[in-house]
Amino acid sequence: MLLSSSPQSSTNARAAAPQQWDEGSLRRVSLRKAPRAQPHAAKRAQVAERKGRKGPLVVKALVDISSIDEIKFDSLVRRRVVFGHDEWKKHKSSGRYFRHIKTILTSKVIGALGPPVGVMTGIAAAICGWNELTAAGALPEWAPILHISNLPFSLTAPALSFLLVFRTNSSYGRFDEARKMWGLMLNRSRDITRQALSYMARDAHTYEYPKRAQFIRHMQAFPLAYKHHFLQEGSLEEDLRQFTTLTDAEIQGVLGATHRPNYVLLVMSECMRQCTMEPAHRLAMEANFATFADDVGGSERLFKTPIPLSYTRLTSRFLVLYHMFLPLALWDPLGWLTVPVTAMCAGVFFCIEEVGVIIENPFPILALDVIAQSARNNAAEMVALHEGIRELVVGDDQEMKQLSVVSQQALLPAEPAFVAEPEPDYSSEWDEDVAALVTPNSR
């Protein structure tokens, strides 16, 4: 996560990384990926406090219900990962079953289910205790044994399964859409950086050259503004100062805007407008601006519009009522085994519903800091390598002009050679009258 670090650690990290002068700026751009910043002091204190708590998370959830949501959110923040070869190897390992079972009591998702599953288990224990006392004659004669047929649960179980499947599928669709939009943003940021370096202010001695450098600086800032538009943790100002080369005035301009991604895009568009470009190149860059705007708008749609709340309420109510009355159907065949069986069924069904709720808002789960940092690093690398690539491809101007002339001449079609035809001998082939008409009279 791209949070701010102390000035001393930031300075040491920059000094250790290779440096490259940025275009139109007196600052340097690090070509090595910036180090992960340390959490704020308050965040570190909270993490240390939670680490000091002993015992399974499920038990802590039952004791301190108010803190379970905060612990679950912090777990999602720490587990934002981008897979590589090692992660995929571990993910597909046959030992994953034992690894997942070993961490079941410390799982944040399962721990968040402590309150509802605990309540359902308590209701099952109360029903079993009531029936046991009734059968032993410890209660008044009018006290009935609480049991019903299991037929209603057999009929309604498919409906509950369909509700949960639709819930999780809809939530995963939102998660996948958000990941695709951020992946498209990363691709378009690379493309528009390449276009700016190739199409805008190719001559370093023109007045338009600083506009291209300003364009690149704001291109590096756009993913950070985009990320902080949907996340609450961290500080945009600290990220801009640490991970971009924006000037102080440019940073204040970004922070002063209400919709910061739109402001960054507006500055980039104005930089492009003030540069002389071919119409086709300008249209290609405008297409990338439209893609950025669509990504921001699509992310806002996902963030501000959840799955219909009536559907979420229906699923929650169905789950609770189903497991409240489930012990009544399990008492006759299972007896006191009703308690653990109810706890197991409630844990499975509530866990599926919890996963759907968690991924419904995909932005706290996605590794947005890693994607934003990749966009910034790619832009910095392309700026550093552009001039060298240009010299490698173009070479000496005079030599290339001569080669261009020779190439053009070689491509021209050869003209047919002109061969003069011999003068016809009219005296031998034609009569004197025809010869007199064609050949002027020598007299």
Short mmCIF file of C-alpha atoms in Angstrom, two decimals:
data_model
loop_
_atom_site.label_atom_id
_atom_site.label_comp_id
_atom_site.label_asym_id
_atom_site.label_seq_id
_atom_site.Cartn_x
_atom_site.Cartn_y
_atom_site.Cartn_z
CA MET A 1 0.00 0.00 0.00
CA LEU A 2 1.34 3.37 -1.00
CA LEU A 3 1.26 5.15 2.31
CA SER A 4 3.69 7.81 3.31
CA SER A 5 6.92 6.99 5.10
CA SER A 6 9.20 9.02 7.25
CA PRO A 7 11.38 11.62 5.46
CA GLN A 8 14.56 9.80 6.50
CA SER A 9 13.45 6.42 5.09
CA SER A 10 12.20 8.04 1.90
CA THR A 11 15.51 9.86 1.43
CA ASN A 12 17.55 6.70 1.96
CA ALA A 13 15.40 4.74 -0.49
CA ARG A 14 15.80 7.36 -3.19
CA ALA A 15 19.53 7.61 -2.67
CA ALA A 16 19.92 3.86 -3.09
CA ALA A 17 17.94 3.68 -6.35
CA PRO A 18 19.38 4.65 -9.76
CA GLN A 19 18.39 8.17 -10.76
CA GLN A 20 17.44 9.79 -14.04
CA TRP A 21 16.82 13.47 -14.77
CA ASP A 22 13.21 14.16 -15.63
CA GLU A 23 12.33 16.26 -18.67
CA GLY A 24 11.72 19.93 -17.96
CA SER A 25 12.27 19.47 -14.25
CA LEU A 26 15.10 19.80 -11.77
CA ARG A 27 13.90 16.74 -9.89
CA ARG A 28 15.08 13.21 -10.45
CA VAL A 29 12.99 10.17 -11.25
CA SER A 30 13.89 6.84 -9.68
CA LEU A 31 13.88 4.00 -12.20
CA ARG A 32 13.64 1.38 -9.49
CA LYS A 33 10.27 0.57 -7.99
CA ALA A 34 9.64 2.72 -4.95
CA PRO A 35 9.69 0.83 -1.64
CA ARG A 36 6.53 0.09 0.21
CA ALA A 37 5.94 2.86 2.66
CA GLN A 38 5.44 2.19 6.33
CA PRO A 39 2.06 2.80 7.97
CA HIS A 40 1.36 5.93 9.94
CA ALA A 41 2.19 5.98 13.64
CA ALA A 42 -1.44 5.56 14.61
CA LYS A 43 -1.81 2.64 12.21
CA ARG A 44 1.32 0.99 13.59
CA ALA A 45 -0.02 1.34 17.11
CA GLN A 46 -3.31 -0.29 16.11
CA VAL A 47 -1.50 -3.18 14.42
CA ALA A 48 0.70 -3.71 17.48
CA GLU A 49 -2.34 -3.67 19.73
CA ARG A 50 -4.11 -6.29 17.64
CA LYS A 51 -1.04 -8.49 17.52
CA GLY A 52 -0.96 -8.40 21.31
CA ARG A 53 -4.39 -9.94 21.54
CA LYS A 54 -4.17 -13.69 22.00
CA GLY A 55 -6.68 -16.35 21.07
CA PRO A 56 -8.67 -17.31 17.97
CA LEU A 57 -10.41 -14.53 16.08
CA VAL A 58 -13.78 -16.28 16.34
CA VAL A 59 -13.64 -16.07 20.15
CA LYS A 60 -12.59 -12.40 20.00
CA ALA A 61 -15.52 -11.68 17.70
CA LEU A 62 -17.94 -13.08 20.27
CA VAL A 63 -16.35 -11.07 23.06
CA ASP A 64 -15.77 -7.78 21.21
CA ILE A 65 -18.27 -7.50 18.35
CA SER A 66 -17.57 -3.80 17.73
CA SER A 67 -13.95 -4.41 16.67
CA ILE A 68 -14.48 -7.34 14.30
CA ASP A 69 -15.42 -5.17 11.31
CA GLU A 70 -12.34 -3.01 11.74
CA ILE A 71 -10.09 -6.08 12.02
CA LYS A 72 -11.69 -7.56 8.90
CA PHE A 73 -11.12 -4.36 6.92
CA ASP A 74 -7.47 -4.13 8.00
CA SER A 75 -7.00 -7.72 6.91
CA LEU A 76 -8.29 -6.91 3.43
CA VAL A 77 -5.86 -4.00 3.18
CA ARG A 78 -2.85 -6.11 4.16
CA ARG A 79 -3.76 -8.96 1.80
CA ARG A 80 -3.79 -6.94 -1.44
CA VAL A 81 -1.43 -8.99 -3.54
CA VAL A 82 -0.45 -9.30 -7.18
CA PHE A 83 0.45 -12.84 -8.15
CA GLY A 84 3.78 -13.86 -9.62
CA HIS A 85 5.36 -17.23 -10.29
CA ASP A 86 5.98 -17.99 -6.61
CA GLU A 87 2.46 -16.99 -5.59
CA TRP A 88 0.89 -19.17 -8.28
CA LYS A 89 3.04 -22.12 -7.27
CA LYS A 90 1.94 -21.78 -3.66
CA HIS A 91 -1.67 -21.21 -4.70
CA LYS A 92 -1.82 -24.46 -6.70
CA SER A 93 0.13 -26.53 -4.19
CA SER A 94 -1.50 -29.72 -2.93
CA GLY A 95 -0.69 -28.64 0.60
CA ARG A 96 -3.10 -25.71 0.38
CA TYR A 97 -5.82 -27.78 2.06
CA PHE A 98 -3.80 -28.28 5.24
CA ARG A 99 -2.58 -24.68 5.15
CA HIS A 100 -6.13 -23.35 4.91
CA ILE A 101 -7.42 -25.65 7.66
CA LYS A 102 -4.56 -24.60 9.94
CA THR A 103 -5.55 -20.93 9.65
CA ILE A 104 -9.29 -21.45 9.95
CA LEU A 105 -9.52 -20.02 13.47
CA THR A 106 -7.51 -16.91 12.53
CA SER A 107 -9.38 -16.26 9.28
CA LYS A 108 -10.84 -12.75 9.20
CA VAL A 109 -13.79 -13.79 7.05
CA ILE A 110 -14.69 -16.70 9.33
CA GLY A 111 -14.02 -14.54 12.38
CA ALA A 112 -16.53 -11.98 11.13
CA LEU A 113 -19.17 -14.72 11.26
CA GLY A 114 -18.68 -15.24 14.98
CA PRO A 115 -21.72 -13.16 16.09
CA PRO A 116 -24.40 -14.61 13.73
CA VAL A 117 -23.13 -18.20 13.90
CA GLY A 118 -22.78 -17.93 17.68
CA VAL A 119 -26.37 -16.74 18.01
CA MET A 120 -27.68 -19.58 15.79
CA THR A 121 -25.67 -22.13 17.81
CA GLY A 122 -27.01 -20.67 21.07
CA ILE A 123 -30.59 -20.98 19.80
CA ALA A 124 -29.96 -24.62 18.86
CA ALA A 125 -28.51 -25.32 22.31
CA ALA A 126 -31.52 -23.67 23.97
CA ILE A 127 -33.97 -25.74 21.94
CA CYS A 128 -32.10 -28.95 22.75
CA GLY A 129 -32.02 -28.06 26.43
CA TRP A 130 -35.75 -27.29 26.43
CA ASN A 131 -36.59 -30.62 24.79
CA GLU A 132 -34.30 -32.53 27.15
CA LEU A 133 -35.93 -30.96 30.22
CA THR A 134 -39.38 -31.56 28.79
CA ALA A 135 -38.66 -35.23 28.14
CA ALA A 136 -37.28 -35.61 31.70
CA GLY A 137 -40.46 -34.08 33.20
CA ALA A 138 -38.61 -31.12 34.68
CA LEU A 139 -40.97 -28.64 33.01
CA PRO A 140 -44.73 -28.28 33.44
CA GLU A 141 -46.95 -30.77 31.66
CA TRP A 142 -48.15 -28.13 29.19
CA ALA A 143 -44.59 -27.55 27.95
CA PRO A 144 -44.32 -29.15 24.46
CA ILE A 145 -41.32 -30.73 22.80
CA LEU A 146 -40.09 -28.34 20.11
CA HIS A 147 -39.79 -30.37 16.92
CA ILE A 148 -41.21 -30.27 13.39
CA SER A 149 -40.87 -32.21 10.18
CA ASN A 150 -37.82 -31.60 8.03
CA LEU A 151 -39.97 -31.35 4.87
CA PRO A 152 -40.22 -27.51 4.92
CA PHE A 153 -36.43 -27.23 5.02
CA SER A 154 -36.03 -29.72 2.18
CA LEU A 155 -38.38 -27.61 0.08
CA THR A 156 -36.79 -24.24 0.87
CA ALA A 157 -33.12 -25.28 0.78
CA PRO A 158 -32.88 -24.99 -3.05
CA ALA A 159 -34.33 -21.47 -2.91
CA LEU A 160 -31.73 -20.46 -0.33
CA SER A 161 -28.97 -21.96 -2.46
CA PHE A 162 -30.14 -20.03 -5.53
CA LEU A 163 -30.18 -16.81 -3.54
CA LEU A 164 -26.60 -17.32 -2.35
CA VAL A 165 -25.35 -18.33 -5.81
CA PHE A 166 -26.90 -15.28 -7.43
CA ARG A 167 -25.47 -13.08 -4.66
CA THR A 168 -21.92 -14.34 -5.04
CA ASN A 169 -22.02 -14.36 -8.86
CA SER A 170 -23.28 -10.78 -8.97
CA SER A 171 -20.60 -9.66 -6.54
CA TYR A 172 -17.86 -11.41 -8.48
CA GLY A 173 -19.12 -9.78 -11.68
CA ARG A 174 -18.61 -6.38 -10.04
CA PHE A 175 -15.15 -7.39 -8.83
CA ASP A 176 -14.15 -8.60 -12.30
CA GLU A 177 -15.47 -5.45 -13.96
CA ALA A 178 -13.47 -3.23 -11.61
CA ARG A 179 -10.29 -5.23 -12.23
CA LYS A 180 -10.75 -4.96 -15.99
CA MET A 181 -11.26 -1.19 -15.79
CA TRP A 182 -8.09 -0.74 -13.75
CA GLY A 183 -6.19 -3.03 -16.10
CA LEU A 184 -7.41 -0.96 -19.03
CA MET A 185 -6.32 2.21 -17.24
CA LEU A 186 -2.83 0.76 -16.86
CA ASN A 187 -2.67 -0.15 -20.55
CA ARG A 188 -3.96 3.23 -21.71
CA SER A 189 -1.52 5.07 -19.43
CA ARG A 190 1.37 3.31 -21.14
CA ASP A 191 -0.05 4.08 -24.56
CA ILE A 192 -0.70 7.77 -23.93
CA THR A 193 2.78 8.18 -22.45
CA ARG A 194 4.26 6.68 -25.60
CA GLN A 195 2.11 8.96 -27.74
CA ALA A 196 3.14 12.05 -25.78
CA LEU A 197 6.84 11.22 -26.14
CA SER A 198 6.48 10.51 -29.87
CA TYR A 199 4.00 13.17 -30.98
CA MET A 200 4.40 16.16 -28.65
CA ALA A 201 7.31 18.66 -28.86
CA ARG A 202 9.95 16.45 -30.42
CA ASP A 203 12.47 19.34 -30.47
CA ALA A 204 13.90 20.10 -27.00
CA HIS A 205 14.58 23.74 -27.97
CA THR A 206 10.95 24.68 -28.61
CA TYR A 207 8.69 26.43 -26.11
CA GLU A 208 6.34 23.39 -26.24
CA TYR A 209 8.90 21.03 -24.70
CA PRO A 210 8.05 21.91 -21.05
CA LYS A 211 4.40 21.19 -21.84
CA ARG A 212 5.30 17.61 -22.65
CA ALA A 213 7.17 17.25 -19.36
CA GLN A 214 4.17 18.66 -17.50
CA PHE A 215 1.94 16.20 -19.36
CA ILE A 216 4.09 13.26 -18.23
CA ARG A 217 4.14 14.47 -14.62
CA HIS A 218 0.35 14.58 -14.49
CA MET A 219 0.15 11.20 -16.21
CA GLN A 220 2.11 9.80 -13.26
CA ALA A 221 -0.28 11.52 -10.84
CA PHE A 222 -3.49 10.31 -12.49
CA PRO A 223 -3.43 6.71 -11.12
CA LEU A 224 -2.83 8.03 -7.60
CA ALA A 225 -5.72 10.50 -7.84
CA TYR A 226 -7.84 7.71 -9.30
CA LYS A 227 -6.95 5.37 -6.42
CA HIS A 228 -7.60 7.88 -3.62
CA HIS A 229 -10.94 8.76 -5.22
CA PHE A 230 -12.26 5.39 -3.96
CA LEU A 231 -10.11 4.59 -0.91
CA GLN A 232 -9.99 6.29 2.48
CA GLU A 233 -6.62 5.16 3.80
CA GLY A 234 -3.44 7.07 3.09
CA SER A 235 -2.85 10.65 1.98
CA LEU A 236 -2.94 11.78 -1.64
CA GLU A 237 -0.64 14.70 -0.91
CA GLU A 238 2.04 12.44 0.59
CA ASP A 239 1.77 10.01 -2.31
CA LEU A 240 2.09 12.82 -4.86
CA ARG A 241 5.18 14.21 -3.15
CA GLN A 242 6.81 10.83 -2.73
CA PHE A 243 5.95 9.03 -5.96
CA THR A 244 5.65 11.81 -8.57
CA THR A 245 7.68 14.82 -9.74
CA LEU A 246 4.85 17.36 -9.56
CA THR A 247 5.80 20.84 -8.44
CA ASP A 248 4.29 22.32 -5.28
CA ALA A 249 1.92 24.49 -7.33
CA GLU A 250 0.77 21.48 -9.34
CA ILE A 251 0.19 19.44 -6.17
CA GLN A 252 -1.90 22.21 -4.65
CA GLY A 253 -3.92 22.37 -7.85
CA VAL A 254 -4.71 18.67 -7.65
CA LEU A 255 -5.59 18.82 -3.94
CA GLY A 256 -7.78 21.87 -4.42
CA ALA A 257 -10.04 20.15 -6.95
CA THR A 258 -13.25 18.46 -5.88
CA HIS A 259 -13.01 15.73 -8.53
CA ARG A 260 -9.27 15.17 -8.68
CA PRO A 261 -9.09 12.59 -11.51
CA ASN A 262 -11.05 14.95 -13.76
CA TYR A 263 -8.73 17.82 -12.86
CA VAL A 264 -5.63 15.81 -13.78
CA LEU A 265 -7.18 14.81 -17.11
CA LEU A 266 -8.09 18.44 -17.79
CA VAL A 267 -4.49 19.58 -17.22
CA MET A 268 -3.19 16.85 -19.51
CA SER A 269 -5.69 17.81 -22.19
CA GLU A 270 -4.67 21.47 -21.99
CA CYS A 271 -0.99 20.54 -22.30
CA MET A 272 -1.81 18.58 -25.43
CA ARG A 273 -3.87 21.45 -26.87
CA GLN A 274 -0.99 23.89 -26.54
CA CYS A 275 1.35 21.64 -28.53
CA THR A 276 1.46 21.48 -32.31
CA MET A 277 0.39 18.02 -33.43
CA GLU A 278 -1.00 16.28 -36.46
CA PRO A 279 -4.79 15.81 -36.37
CA ALA A 280 -4.54 12.02 -36.49
CA HIS A 281 -2.19 11.97 -33.49
CA ARG A 282 -4.46 14.29 -31.54
CA LEU A 283 -7.47 12.07 -32.19
CA ALA A 284 -5.54 9.00 -31.01
CA MET A 285 -4.68 10.71 -27.72
CA GLU A 286 -8.25 11.95 -27.30
CA ALA A 287 -9.41 8.32 -27.54
CA ASN A 288 -7.23 7.49 -24.54
CA PHE A 289 -8.67 10.46 -22.62
CA ALA A 290 -12.16 9.12 -23.31
CA THR A 291 -11.09 5.70 -22.00
CA PHE A 292 -9.80 7.28 -18.77
CA ALA A 293 -13.09 9.14 -18.31
CA ASP A 294 -15.07 5.95 -18.93
CA ASP A 295 -12.98 4.05 -16.37
CA VAL A 296 -13.52 6.70 -13.70
CA GLY A 297 -17.25 6.84 -14.44
CA GLY A 298 -17.58 3.06 -14.39
CA SER A 299 -15.75 2.84 -11.07
CA GLU A 300 -18.04 5.49 -9.60
CA ARG A 301 -21.05 3.51 -10.79
CA LEU A 302 -19.81 0.38 -8.99
CA PHE A 303 -18.92 2.31 -5.84
CA LYS A 304 -22.15 4.29 -5.53
CA THR A 305 -24.61 1.61 -6.67
CA PRO A 306 -24.53 -1.67 -4.70
CA ILE A 307 -26.52 -4.77 -5.47
CA PRO A 308 -30.19 -3.87 -4.77
CA LEU A 309 -30.56 -3.56 -1.02
CA SER A 310 -33.86 -5.44 -1.05
CA TYR A 311 -32.01 -8.49 -2.36
CA THR A 312 -29.35 -8.21 0.35
CA ARG A 313 -32.01 -7.88 3.06
CA LEU A 314 -33.96 -10.83 1.66
CA THR A 315 -30.90 -13.07 1.70
CA SER A 316 -29.97 -12.07 5.26
CA ARG A 317 -33.48 -12.60 6.59
CA PHE A 318 -33.81 -15.94 4.84
CA LEU A 319 -30.49 -17.12 6.28
CA VAL A 320 -31.34 -16.11 9.83
CA LEU A 321 -34.86 -17.54 9.87
CA TYR A 322 -33.77 -20.75 8.18
CA HIS A 323 -31.11 -21.48 10.80
CA MET A 324 -33.27 -20.31 13.71
CA PHE A 325 -35.86 -23.02 12.97
CA LEU A 326 -33.43 -25.65 11.64
CA PRO A 327 -32.85 -27.20 15.14
CA LEU A 328 -36.57 -28.01 15.33
CA ALA A 329 -36.20 -30.35 12.35
CA LEU A 330 -32.90 -31.84 13.50
CA TRP A 331 -33.90 -32.75 17.06
CA ASP A 332 -35.72 -36.00 16.31
CA PRO A 333 -32.99 -37.63 14.16
CA LEU A 334 -29.92 -36.12 15.86
CA GLY A 335 -30.70 -35.22 19.45
CA TRP A 336 -27.87 -33.20 21.00
CA LEU A 337 -25.89 -33.45 17.76
CA THR A 338 -28.29 -30.75 16.57
CA VAL A 339 -26.02 -28.12 18.14
CA PRO A 340 -22.80 -28.87 16.20
CA VAL A 341 -24.69 -29.63 12.99
CA THR A 342 -26.52 -26.29 13.20
CA ALA A 343 -23.25 -24.49 13.85
CA MET A 344 -21.64 -26.18 10.84
CA CYS A 345 -24.55 -25.41 8.49
CA ALA A 346 -24.76 -21.82 9.68
CA GLY A 347 -21.01 -21.37 9.24
CA VAL A 348 -21.09 -22.65 5.65
CA PHE A 349 -24.10 -20.64 4.49
CA PHE A 350 -23.19 -17.44 6.32
CA CYS A 351 -19.62 -17.69 5.03
CA ILE A 352 -20.80 -17.85 1.41
CA GLU A 353 -22.99 -14.82 1.97
CA GLU A 354 -20.14 -12.96 3.70
CA VAL A 355 -17.79 -13.51 0.76
CA GLY A 356 -20.42 -12.06 -1.57
CA VAL A 357 -20.77 -8.98 0.62
CA ILE A 358 -17.00 -8.46 0.87
CA ILE A 359 -16.30 -8.55 -2.86
CA GLU A 360 -19.38 -6.46 -3.68
CA ASN A 361 -17.20 -3.38 -3.18
CA PRO A 362 -14.04 -4.43 -5.04
CA PHE A 363 -11.86 -1.37 -4.46
CA PRO A 364 -10.65 -2.16 -0.91
CA ILE A 365 -9.71 -5.66 -2.12
CA LEU A 366 -7.92 -4.89 -5.40
CA ALA A 367 -4.22 -4.05 -5.28
CA LEU A 368 -4.84 -0.52 -6.52
CA ASP A 369 -1.61 0.77 -4.98
CA VAL A 370 0.42 -1.76 -6.96
CA ILE A 371 -1.40 -0.92 -10.21
CA ALA A 372 -0.93 2.82 -9.66
CA GLN A 373 2.75 2.35 -8.89
CA SER A 374 3.18 0.25 -12.03
CA ALA A 375 1.69 3.03 -14.16
CA ARG A 376 4.02 5.58 -12.56
CA ASN A 377 7.11 3.37 -12.97
CA ASN A 378 6.28 2.62 -16.59
CA ALA A 379 5.94 6.33 -17.40
CA ALA A 380 9.23 7.15 -15.66
CA GLU A 381 11.06 4.39 -17.51
CA MET A 382 9.67 5.42 -20.89
CA VAL A 383 10.78 9.03 -20.30
CA ALA A 384 14.28 7.90 -19.34
CA LEU A 385 14.68 5.56 -22.31
CA HIS A 386 12.97 7.63 -25.00
CA GLU A 387 15.90 9.78 -26.11
CA GLY A 388 18.24 6.80 -26.34
CA ILE A 389 15.69 4.84 -28.37
CA ARG A 390 15.16 7.83 -30.65
CA GLU A 391 18.89 8.12 -31.39
CA LEU A 392 19.11 4.36 -31.94
CA VAL A 393 16.27 4.38 -34.46
CA VAL A 394 16.96 7.72 -36.20
CA GLY A 395 20.79 7.91 -36.16
CA ASP A 396 22.69 10.75 -37.86
CA ASP A 397 20.28 13.16 -39.56
CA GLN A 398 22.48 13.82 -42.62
CA GLU A 399 23.13 10.14 -43.15
CA MET A 400 19.45 9.32 -42.84
CA LYS A 401 18.56 12.00 -45.39
CA GLN A 402 20.97 10.49 -47.92
CA LEU A 403 19.62 7.01 -47.26
CA SER A 404 16.09 8.35 -47.67
CA VAL A 405 16.91 9.86 -51.10
CA VAL A 406 18.56 6.63 -52.28
CA SER A 407 15.63 4.57 -51.02
CA GLN A 408 13.12 6.78 -52.80
CA GLN A 409 15.04 6.58 -56.06
CA ALA A 410 15.24 2.81 -55.78
CA LEU A 411 11.49 2.61 -55.35
CA LEU A 412 10.73 4.71 -58.50
CA PRO A 413 9.80 2.65 -61.60
CA ALA A 414 12.43 2.65 -64.36
CA GLU A 415 11.53 4.68 -67.51
CA PRO A 416 11.74 2.80 -70.84
CA ALA A 417 14.73 3.75 -73.06
CA PHE A 418 13.93 5.76 -76.20
CA VAL A 419 15.12 4.19 -79.47
CA ALA A 420 14.98 6.36 -82.64
CA GLU A 421 13.31 4.72 -85.58
CA PRO A 422 15.10 4.87 -88.99
CA GLU A 423 13.90 7.24 -91.70
CA PRO A 424 11.57 5.40 -94.07
CA ASP A 425 12.69 4.98 -97.68
CA TYR A 426 9.79 6.44 -99.62
CA SER A 427 11.48 6.13 -103.00
CA SER A 428 11.61 2.37 -102.83
CA GLU A 429 8.19 1.65 -101.32
CA TRP A 430 5.87 4.40 -102.32
CA ASP A 431 5.15 5.98 -105.67
CA GLU A 432 6.16 9.51 -106.48
CA ASP A 433 2.72 10.99 -105.73
CA VAL A 434 2.61 9.75 -102.12
CA ALA A 435 6.21 10.81 -101.57
CA ALA A 436 5.39 14.30 -102.81
CA LEU A 437 2.55 14.61 -100.24
CA VAL A 438 4.62 13.49 -97.20
CA THR A 439 8.04 14.94 -98.14
CA PRO A 440 8.25 18.67 -98.89
CA ASN A 441 9.20 19.61 -102.47
CA SER A 442 12.94 20.10 -102.54
CA ARG A 443 12.47 22.63 -105.31
#
